[in-house]
Amino acid sequence: HAERRGITLCLEQLNTRDAHPWKGHPGYQGDDIDYVASIARQVDSPNVKLSFDVYHVQVMNGDVIRRIGECKDVIGHIHVAGNPGRGEIDDRQELNYPAIVAAIAETGFEGFIGQEFVPTADDPFTSLAEARSRCLPTS
């Protein structure tokens, strides 16, 4: 159906560990990146992809950079946010975004990377600009 309409559906893995409605989704079936990627592969359509949410992958599976490489054939979109807490991309979180973004670039991914966190600065564009600058590879 998606192919006939010329649209791409992206399946997203979500974490079931956090009960906060913006951060986790208890009871969600697709809480494992390998499971969700396998669904996209089984459908075997260029119009069914994976929305790779770095935050959810880190919470549920870890090993983010390796998983990006393992899923590169089905990634259609990428979300980024800090962890812990789905916070801003800053010095208070555990993910190394320059290395993650470099790994994404190495896969040849040419799609969009969406920042998916709630900005806390008075000017939300300041938060977004800061997060973008922290996502740039260092080399």
mmCIF file of the C-alpha atoms, coordinates in Angstrom:
data_MODEL
# 
_entry.id   MODEL 
# 
loop_
_atom_site.group_PDB 
_atom_site.id 
_atom_site.type_symbol 
_atom_site.label_atom_id 
_atom_site.label_alt_id 
_atom_site.label_comp_id 
_atom_site.label_asym_id 
_atom_site.label_entity_id 
_atom_site.label_seq_id 
_atom_site.pdbx_PDB_ins_code 
_atom_site.Cartn_x 
_atom_site.Cartn_y 
_atom_site.Cartn_z 
_atom_site.occupancy 
_atom_site.B_iso_or_equiv 
_atom_site.pdbx_formal_charge 
_atom_site.auth_seq_id 
_atom_site.auth_comp_id 
_atom_site.auth_asym_id 
_atom_site.auth_atom_id 
_atom_site.pdbx_PDB_model_num 
ATOM 1   C CA . HIS A 1 1   ? 0.000  0.000  0.000  1.00 0.00 ? 1   HIS A CA 1 
ATOM 2   C CA . ALA A 1 2   ? 2.818  2.431  0.883  1.00 0.00 ? 2   ALA A CA 1 
ATOM 3   C CA . GLU A 1 3   ? 4.612  1.624  -2.366 1.00 0.00 ? 3   GLU A CA 1 
ATOM 4   C CA . ARG A 1 4   ? 1.482  2.369  -4.423 1.00 0.00 ? 4   ARG A CA 1 
ATOM 5   C CA . ARG A 1 5   ? 1.084  5.685  -2.640 1.00 0.00 ? 5   ARG A CA 1 
ATOM 6   C CA . GLY A 1 6   ? 4.772  6.600  -2.901 1.00 0.00 ? 6   GLY A CA 1 
ATOM 7   C CA . ILE A 1 7   ? 5.244  7.026  0.857  1.00 0.00 ? 7   ILE A CA 1 
ATOM 8   C CA . THR A 1 8   ? 7.694  5.480  3.296  1.00 0.00 ? 8   THR A CA 1 
ATOM 9   C CA . LEU A 1 9   ? 6.558  4.080  6.631  1.00 0.00 ? 9   LEU A CA 1 
ATOM 10  C CA . CYS A 1 10  ? 9.095  4.161  9.453  1.00 0.00 ? 10  CYS A CA 1 
ATOM 11  C CA . LEU A 1 11  ? 8.758  1.723  12.345 1.00 0.00 ? 11  LEU A CA 1 
ATOM 12  C CA . GLU A 1 12  ? 10.248 2.993  15.583 1.00 0.00 ? 12  GLU A CA 1 
ATOM 13  C CA . GLN A 1 13  ? 11.710 1.020  18.435 1.00 0.00 ? 13  GLN A CA 1 
ATOM 14  C CA . LEU A 1 14  ? 10.677 2.590  21.747 1.00 0.00 ? 14  LEU A CA 1 
ATOM 15  C CA . ASN A 1 15  ? 11.876 1.883  25.270 1.00 0.00 ? 15  ASN A CA 1 
ATOM 16  C CA . THR A 1 16  ? 9.612  0.250  27.820 1.00 0.00 ? 16  THR A CA 1 
ATOM 17  C CA . ARG A 1 17  ? 11.793 1.024  30.852 1.00 0.00 ? 17  ARG A CA 1 
ATOM 18  C CA . ASP A 1 18  ? 10.718 4.613  31.557 1.00 0.00 ? 18  ASP A CA 1 
ATOM 19  C CA . ALA A 1 19  ? 7.096  5.271  32.554 1.00 0.00 ? 19  ALA A CA 1 
ATOM 20  C CA . HIS A 1 20  ? 7.175  9.000  31.674 1.00 0.00 ? 20  HIS A CA 1 
ATOM 21  C CA . PRO A 1 21  ? 4.991  9.509  28.559 1.00 0.00 ? 21  PRO A CA 1 
ATOM 22  C CA . TRP A 1 22  ? 7.648  11.559 26.717 1.00 0.00 ? 22  TRP A CA 1 
ATOM 23  C CA . LYS A 1 23  ? 10.483 9.206  27.582 1.00 0.00 ? 23  LYS A CA 1 
ATOM 24  C CA . GLY A 1 24  ? 9.171  5.646  27.648 1.00 0.00 ? 24  GLY A CA 1 
ATOM 25  C CA . HIS A 1 25  ? 6.323  3.445  26.527 1.00 0.00 ? 25  HIS A CA 1 
ATOM 26  C CA . PRO A 1 26  ? 5.618  0.563  28.949 1.00 0.00 ? 26  PRO A CA 1 
ATOM 27  C CA . GLY A 1 27  ? 3.924  -2.354 27.236 1.00 0.00 ? 27  GLY A CA 1 
ATOM 28  C CA . TYR A 1 28  ? 5.073  -1.425 23.716 1.00 0.00 ? 28  TYR A CA 1 
ATOM 29  C CA . GLN A 1 29  ? 5.837  -4.556 21.697 1.00 0.00 ? 29  GLN A CA 1 
ATOM 30  C CA . GLY A 1 30  ? 8.685  -3.078 19.640 1.00 0.00 ? 30  GLY A CA 1 
ATOM 31  C CA . ASP A 1 31  ? 11.173 -2.347 22.412 1.00 0.00 ? 31  ASP A CA 1 
ATOM 32  C CA . ASP A 1 32  ? 14.093 -4.228 20.851 1.00 0.00 ? 32  ASP A CA 1 
ATOM 33  C CA . ILE A 1 33  ? 15.973 -2.724 17.898 1.00 0.00 ? 33  ILE A CA 1 
ATOM 34  C CA . ASP A 1 34  ? 16.765 -6.134 16.415 1.00 0.00 ? 34  ASP A CA 1 
ATOM 35  C CA . TYR A 1 35  ? 13.089 -7.128 16.503 1.00 0.00 ? 35  TYR A CA 1 
ATOM 36  C CA . VAL A 1 36  ? 11.882 -3.905 14.846 1.00 0.00 ? 36  VAL A CA 1 
ATOM 37  C CA . ALA A 1 37  ? 14.632 -4.032 12.193 1.00 0.00 ? 37  ALA A CA 1 
ATOM 38  C CA . SER A 1 38  ? 13.690 -7.654 11.472 1.00 0.00 ? 38  SER A CA 1 
ATOM 39  C CA . ILE A 1 39  ? 10.087 -6.595 10.794 1.00 0.00 ? 39  ILE A CA 1 
ATOM 40  C CA . ALA A 1 40  ? 11.260 -4.025 8.249  1.00 0.00 ? 40  ALA A CA 1 
ATOM 41  C CA . ARG A 1 41  ? 13.495 -6.637 6.612  1.00 0.00 ? 41  ARG A CA 1 
ATOM 42  C CA . GLN A 1 42  ? 10.700 -9.227 6.500  1.00 0.00 ? 42  GLN A CA 1 
ATOM 43  C CA . VAL A 1 43  ? 8.358  -6.771 4.781  1.00 0.00 ? 43  VAL A CA 1 
ATOM 44  C CA . ASP A 1 44  ? 11.163 -6.367 2.232  1.00 0.00 ? 44  ASP A CA 1 
ATOM 45  C CA . SER A 1 45  ? 9.972  -3.100 0.742  1.00 0.00 ? 45  SER A CA 1 
ATOM 46  C CA . PRO A 1 46  ? 11.934 0.077  0.074  1.00 0.00 ? 46  PRO A CA 1 
ATOM 47  C CA . ASN A 1 47  ? 8.907  1.860  1.539  1.00 0.00 ? 47  ASN A CA 1 
ATOM 48  C CA . VAL A 1 48  ? 9.160  0.289  5.004  1.00 0.00 ? 48  VAL A CA 1 
ATOM 49  C CA . LYS A 1 49  ? 12.105 1.511  7.033  1.00 0.00 ? 49  LYS A CA 1 
ATOM 50  C CA . LEU A 1 50  ? 13.279 1.937  10.603 1.00 0.00 ? 50  LEU A CA 1 
ATOM 51  C CA . SER A 1 51  ? 13.185 5.170  12.561 1.00 0.00 ? 51  SER A CA 1 
ATOM 52  C CA . PHE A 1 52  ? 16.400 4.741  14.551 1.00 0.00 ? 52  PHE A CA 1 
ATOM 53  C CA . ASP A 1 53  ? 15.951 6.638  17.811 1.00 0.00 ? 53  ASP A CA 1 
ATOM 54  C CA . VAL A 1 54  ? 19.365 6.831  19.467 1.00 0.00 ? 54  VAL A CA 1 
ATOM 55  C CA . TYR A 1 55  ? 17.856 7.542  22.889 1.00 0.00 ? 55  TYR A CA 1 
ATOM 56  C CA . HIS A 1 56  ? 15.568 4.481  22.853 1.00 0.00 ? 56  HIS A CA 1 
ATOM 57  C CA . VAL A 1 57  ? 18.293 2.231  21.450 1.00 0.00 ? 57  VAL A CA 1 
ATOM 58  C CA . GLN A 1 58  ? 20.677 3.334  24.216 1.00 0.00 ? 58  GLN A CA 1 
ATOM 59  C CA . VAL A 1 59  ? 18.089 2.743  26.946 1.00 0.00 ? 59  VAL A CA 1 
ATOM 60  C CA . MET A 1 60  ? 17.012 -0.718 25.735 1.00 0.00 ? 60  MET A CA 1 
ATOM 61  C CA . ASN A 1 61  ? 19.976 -2.151 23.828 1.00 0.00 ? 61  ASN A CA 1 
ATOM 62  C CA . GLY A 1 62  ? 23.076 0.039  24.162 1.00 0.00 ? 62  GLY A CA 1 
ATOM 63  C CA . ASP A 1 63  ? 25.992 -0.410 21.768 1.00 0.00 ? 63  ASP A CA 1 
ATOM 64  C CA . VAL A 1 64  ? 24.550 2.386  19.610 1.00 0.00 ? 64  VAL A CA 1 
ATOM 65  C CA . ILE A 1 65  ? 27.353 2.747  17.067 1.00 0.00 ? 65  ILE A CA 1 
ATOM 66  C CA . ARG A 1 66  ? 27.499 -0.963 16.307 1.00 0.00 ? 66  ARG A CA 1 
ATOM 67  C CA . ARG A 1 67  ? 23.705 -1.102 15.976 1.00 0.00 ? 67  ARG A CA 1 
ATOM 68  C CA . ILE A 1 68  ? 23.722 1.783  13.520 1.00 0.00 ? 68  ILE A CA 1 
ATOM 69  C CA . GLY A 1 69  ? 26.013 -0.265 11.295 1.00 0.00 ? 69  GLY A CA 1 
ATOM 70  C CA . GLU A 1 70  ? 23.896 -3.395 11.737 1.00 0.00 ? 70  GLU A CA 1 
ATOM 71  C CA . CYS A 1 71  ? 20.701 -1.530 10.824 1.00 0.00 ? 71  CYS A CA 1 
ATOM 72  C CA . LYS A 1 72  ? 22.036 0.706  8.050  1.00 0.00 ? 72  LYS A CA 1 
ATOM 73  C CA . ASP A 1 73  ? 20.137 -1.214 5.370  1.00 0.00 ? 73  ASP A CA 1 
ATOM 74  C CA . VAL A 1 74  ? 16.754 -0.354 6.903  1.00 0.00 ? 74  VAL A CA 1 
ATOM 75  C CA . ILE A 1 75  ? 17.273 3.070  8.524  1.00 0.00 ? 75  ILE A CA 1 
ATOM 76  C CA . GLY A 1 76  ? 14.947 5.663  7.052  1.00 0.00 ? 76  GLY A CA 1 
ATOM 77  C CA . HIS A 1 77  ? 15.129 8.358  9.729  1.00 0.00 ? 77  HIS A CA 1 
ATOM 78  C CA . ILE A 1 78  ? 17.153 9.057  12.877 1.00 0.00 ? 78  ILE A CA 1 
ATOM 79  C CA . HIS A 1 79  ? 16.160 10.768 16.141 1.00 0.00 ? 79  HIS A CA 1 
ATOM 80  C CA . VAL A 1 80  ? 18.654 12.127 18.671 1.00 0.00 ? 80  VAL A CA 1 
ATOM 81  C CA . ALA A 1 81  ? 18.322 13.166 22.315 1.00 0.00 ? 81  ALA A CA 1 
ATOM 82  C CA . GLY A 1 82  ? 20.454 13.044 25.428 1.00 0.00 ? 82  GLY A CA 1 
ATOM 83  C CA . ASN A 1 83  ? 20.482 10.174 27.841 1.00 0.00 ? 83  ASN A CA 1 
ATOM 84  C CA . PRO A 1 84  ? 19.661 9.945  30.693 1.00 0.00 ? 84  PRO A CA 1 
ATOM 85  C CA . GLY A 1 85  ? 16.266 11.546 30.617 1.00 0.00 ? 85  GLY A CA 1 
ATOM 86  C CA . ARG A 1 86  ? 15.768 12.339 26.915 1.00 0.00 ? 86  ARG A CA 1 
ATOM 87  C CA . GLY A 1 87  ? 17.381 15.668 27.672 1.00 0.00 ? 87  GLY A CA 1 
ATOM 88  C CA . GLU A 1 88  ? 19.295 18.142 25.602 1.00 0.00 ? 88  GLU A CA 1 
ATOM 89  C CA . ILE A 1 89  ? 22.510 17.090 23.951 1.00 0.00 ? 89  ILE A CA 1 
ATOM 90  C CA . ASP A 1 90  ? 24.998 18.555 26.403 1.00 0.00 ? 90  ASP A CA 1 
ATOM 91  C CA . ASP A 1 91  ? 27.731 17.643 28.908 1.00 0.00 ? 91  ASP A CA 1 
ATOM 92  C CA . ARG A 1 92  ? 25.254 16.063 31.337 1.00 0.00 ? 92  ARG A CA 1 
ATOM 93  C CA . GLN A 1 93  ? 24.471 13.019 29.224 1.00 0.00 ? 93  GLN A CA 1 
ATOM 94  C CA . GLU A 1 94  ? 26.311 9.818  28.382 1.00 0.00 ? 94  GLU A CA 1 
ATOM 95  C CA . LEU A 1 95  ? 26.127 9.632  24.589 1.00 0.00 ? 95  LEU A CA 1 
ATOM 96  C CA . ASN A 1 96  ? 29.093 10.685 22.447 1.00 0.00 ? 96  ASN A CA 1 
ATOM 97  C CA . TYR A 1 97  ? 27.259 12.346 19.589 1.00 0.00 ? 97  TYR A CA 1 
ATOM 98  C CA . PRO A 1 98  ? 30.264 13.380 17.487 1.00 0.00 ? 98  PRO A CA 1 
ATOM 99  C CA . ALA A 1 99  ? 31.238 9.684  17.298 1.00 0.00 ? 99  ALA A CA 1 
ATOM 100 C CA . ILE A 1 100 ? 27.628 8.615  16.684 1.00 0.00 ? 100 ILE A CA 1 
ATOM 101 C CA . VAL A 1 101 ? 27.150 11.134 13.881 1.00 0.00 ? 101 VAL A CA 1 
ATOM 102 C CA . ALA A 1 102 ? 30.483 10.087 12.325 1.00 0.00 ? 102 ALA A CA 1 
ATOM 103 C CA . ALA A 1 103 ? 29.281 6.452  12.405 1.00 0.00 ? 103 ALA A CA 1 
ATOM 104 C CA . ILE A 1 104 ? 26.018 7.494  10.743 1.00 0.00 ? 104 ILE A CA 1 
ATOM 105 C CA . ALA A 1 105 ? 27.964 9.328  8.027  1.00 0.00 ? 105 ALA A CA 1 
ATOM 106 C CA . GLU A 1 106 ? 30.138 6.252  7.435  1.00 0.00 ? 106 GLU A CA 1 
ATOM 107 C CA . THR A 1 107 ? 27.020 4.242  6.562  1.00 0.00 ? 107 THR A CA 1 
ATOM 108 C CA . GLY A 1 108 ? 26.232 6.619  3.701  1.00 0.00 ? 108 GLY A CA 1 
ATOM 109 C CA . PHE A 1 109 ? 22.930 7.661  5.315  1.00 0.00 ? 109 PHE A CA 1 
ATOM 110 C CA . GLU A 1 110 ? 21.603 10.743 3.517  1.00 0.00 ? 110 GLU A CA 1 
ATOM 111 C CA . GLY A 1 111 ? 18.296 11.209 5.324  1.00 0.00 ? 111 GLY A CA 1 
ATOM 112 C CA . PHE A 1 112 ? 17.283 13.516 8.099  1.00 0.00 ? 112 PHE A CA 1 
ATOM 113 C CA . ILE A 1 113 ? 18.424 13.444 11.720 1.00 0.00 ? 113 ILE A CA 1 
ATOM 114 C CA . GLY A 1 114 ? 15.729 14.905 13.960 1.00 0.00 ? 114 GLY A CA 1 
ATOM 115 C CA . GLN A 1 115 ? 16.475 16.387 17.357 1.00 0.00 ? 115 GLN A CA 1 
ATOM 116 C CA . GLU A 1 116 ? 13.802 14.980 19.654 1.00 0.00 ? 116 GLU A CA 1 
ATOM 117 C CA . PHE A 1 117 ? 14.079 16.625 23.046 1.00 0.00 ? 117 PHE A CA 1 
ATOM 118 C CA . VAL A 1 118 ? 12.349 19.484 24.832 1.00 0.00 ? 118 VAL A CA 1 
ATOM 119 C CA . PRO A 1 119 ? 14.580 22.575 24.816 1.00 0.00 ? 119 PRO A CA 1 
ATOM 120 C CA . THR A 1 120 ? 15.127 24.204 28.217 1.00 0.00 ? 120 THR A CA 1 
ATOM 121 C CA . ALA A 1 121 ? 16.776 27.490 27.211 1.00 0.00 ? 121 ALA A CA 1 
ATOM 122 C CA . ASP A 1 122 ? 14.699 30.672 27.173 1.00 0.00 ? 122 ASP A CA 1 
ATOM 123 C CA . ASP A 1 123 ? 15.158 30.705 23.410 1.00 0.00 ? 123 ASP A CA 1 
ATOM 124 C CA . PRO A 1 124 ? 14.529 27.153 22.130 1.00 0.00 ? 124 PRO A CA 1 
ATOM 125 C CA . PHE A 1 125 ? 16.577 27.859 19.023 1.00 0.00 ? 125 PHE A CA 1 
ATOM 126 C CA . THR A 1 126 ? 19.614 28.325 21.279 1.00 0.00 ? 126 THR A CA 1 
ATOM 127 C CA . SER A 1 127 ? 19.128 24.772 22.587 1.00 0.00 ? 127 SER A CA 1 
ATOM 128 C CA . LEU A 1 128 ? 18.730 23.409 19.074 1.00 0.00 ? 128 LEU A CA 1 
ATOM 129 C CA . ALA A 1 129 ? 21.823 25.234 17.807 1.00 0.00 ? 129 ALA A CA 1 
ATOM 130 C CA . GLU A 1 130 ? 23.877 23.977 20.758 1.00 0.00 ? 130 GLU A CA 1 
ATOM 131 C CA . ALA A 1 131 ? 22.710 20.396 20.189 1.00 0.00 ? 131 ALA A CA 1 
ATOM 132 C CA . ARG A 1 132 ? 23.484 20.639 16.484 1.00 0.00 ? 132 ARG A CA 1 
ATOM 133 C CA . SER A 1 133 ? 26.989 21.908 17.182 1.00 0.00 ? 133 SER A CA 1 
ATOM 134 C CA . ARG A 1 134 ? 27.594 19.024 19.616 1.00 0.00 ? 134 ARG A CA 1 
ATOM 135 C CA . CYS A 1 135 ? 26.510 16.518 16.992 1.00 0.00 ? 135 CYS A CA 1 
ATOM 136 C CA . LEU A 1 136 ? 29.164 17.559 14.506 1.00 0.00 ? 136 LEU A CA 1 
ATOM 137 C CA . PRO A 1 137 ? 32.009 15.029 14.142 1.00 0.00 ? 137 PRO A CA 1 
ATOM 138 C CA . THR A 1 138 ? 35.270 16.265 15.624 1.00 0.00 ? 138 THR A CA 1 
ATOM 139 C CA . SER A 1 139 ? 37.404 15.052 12.735 1.00 0.00 ? 139 SER A CA 1 
# 
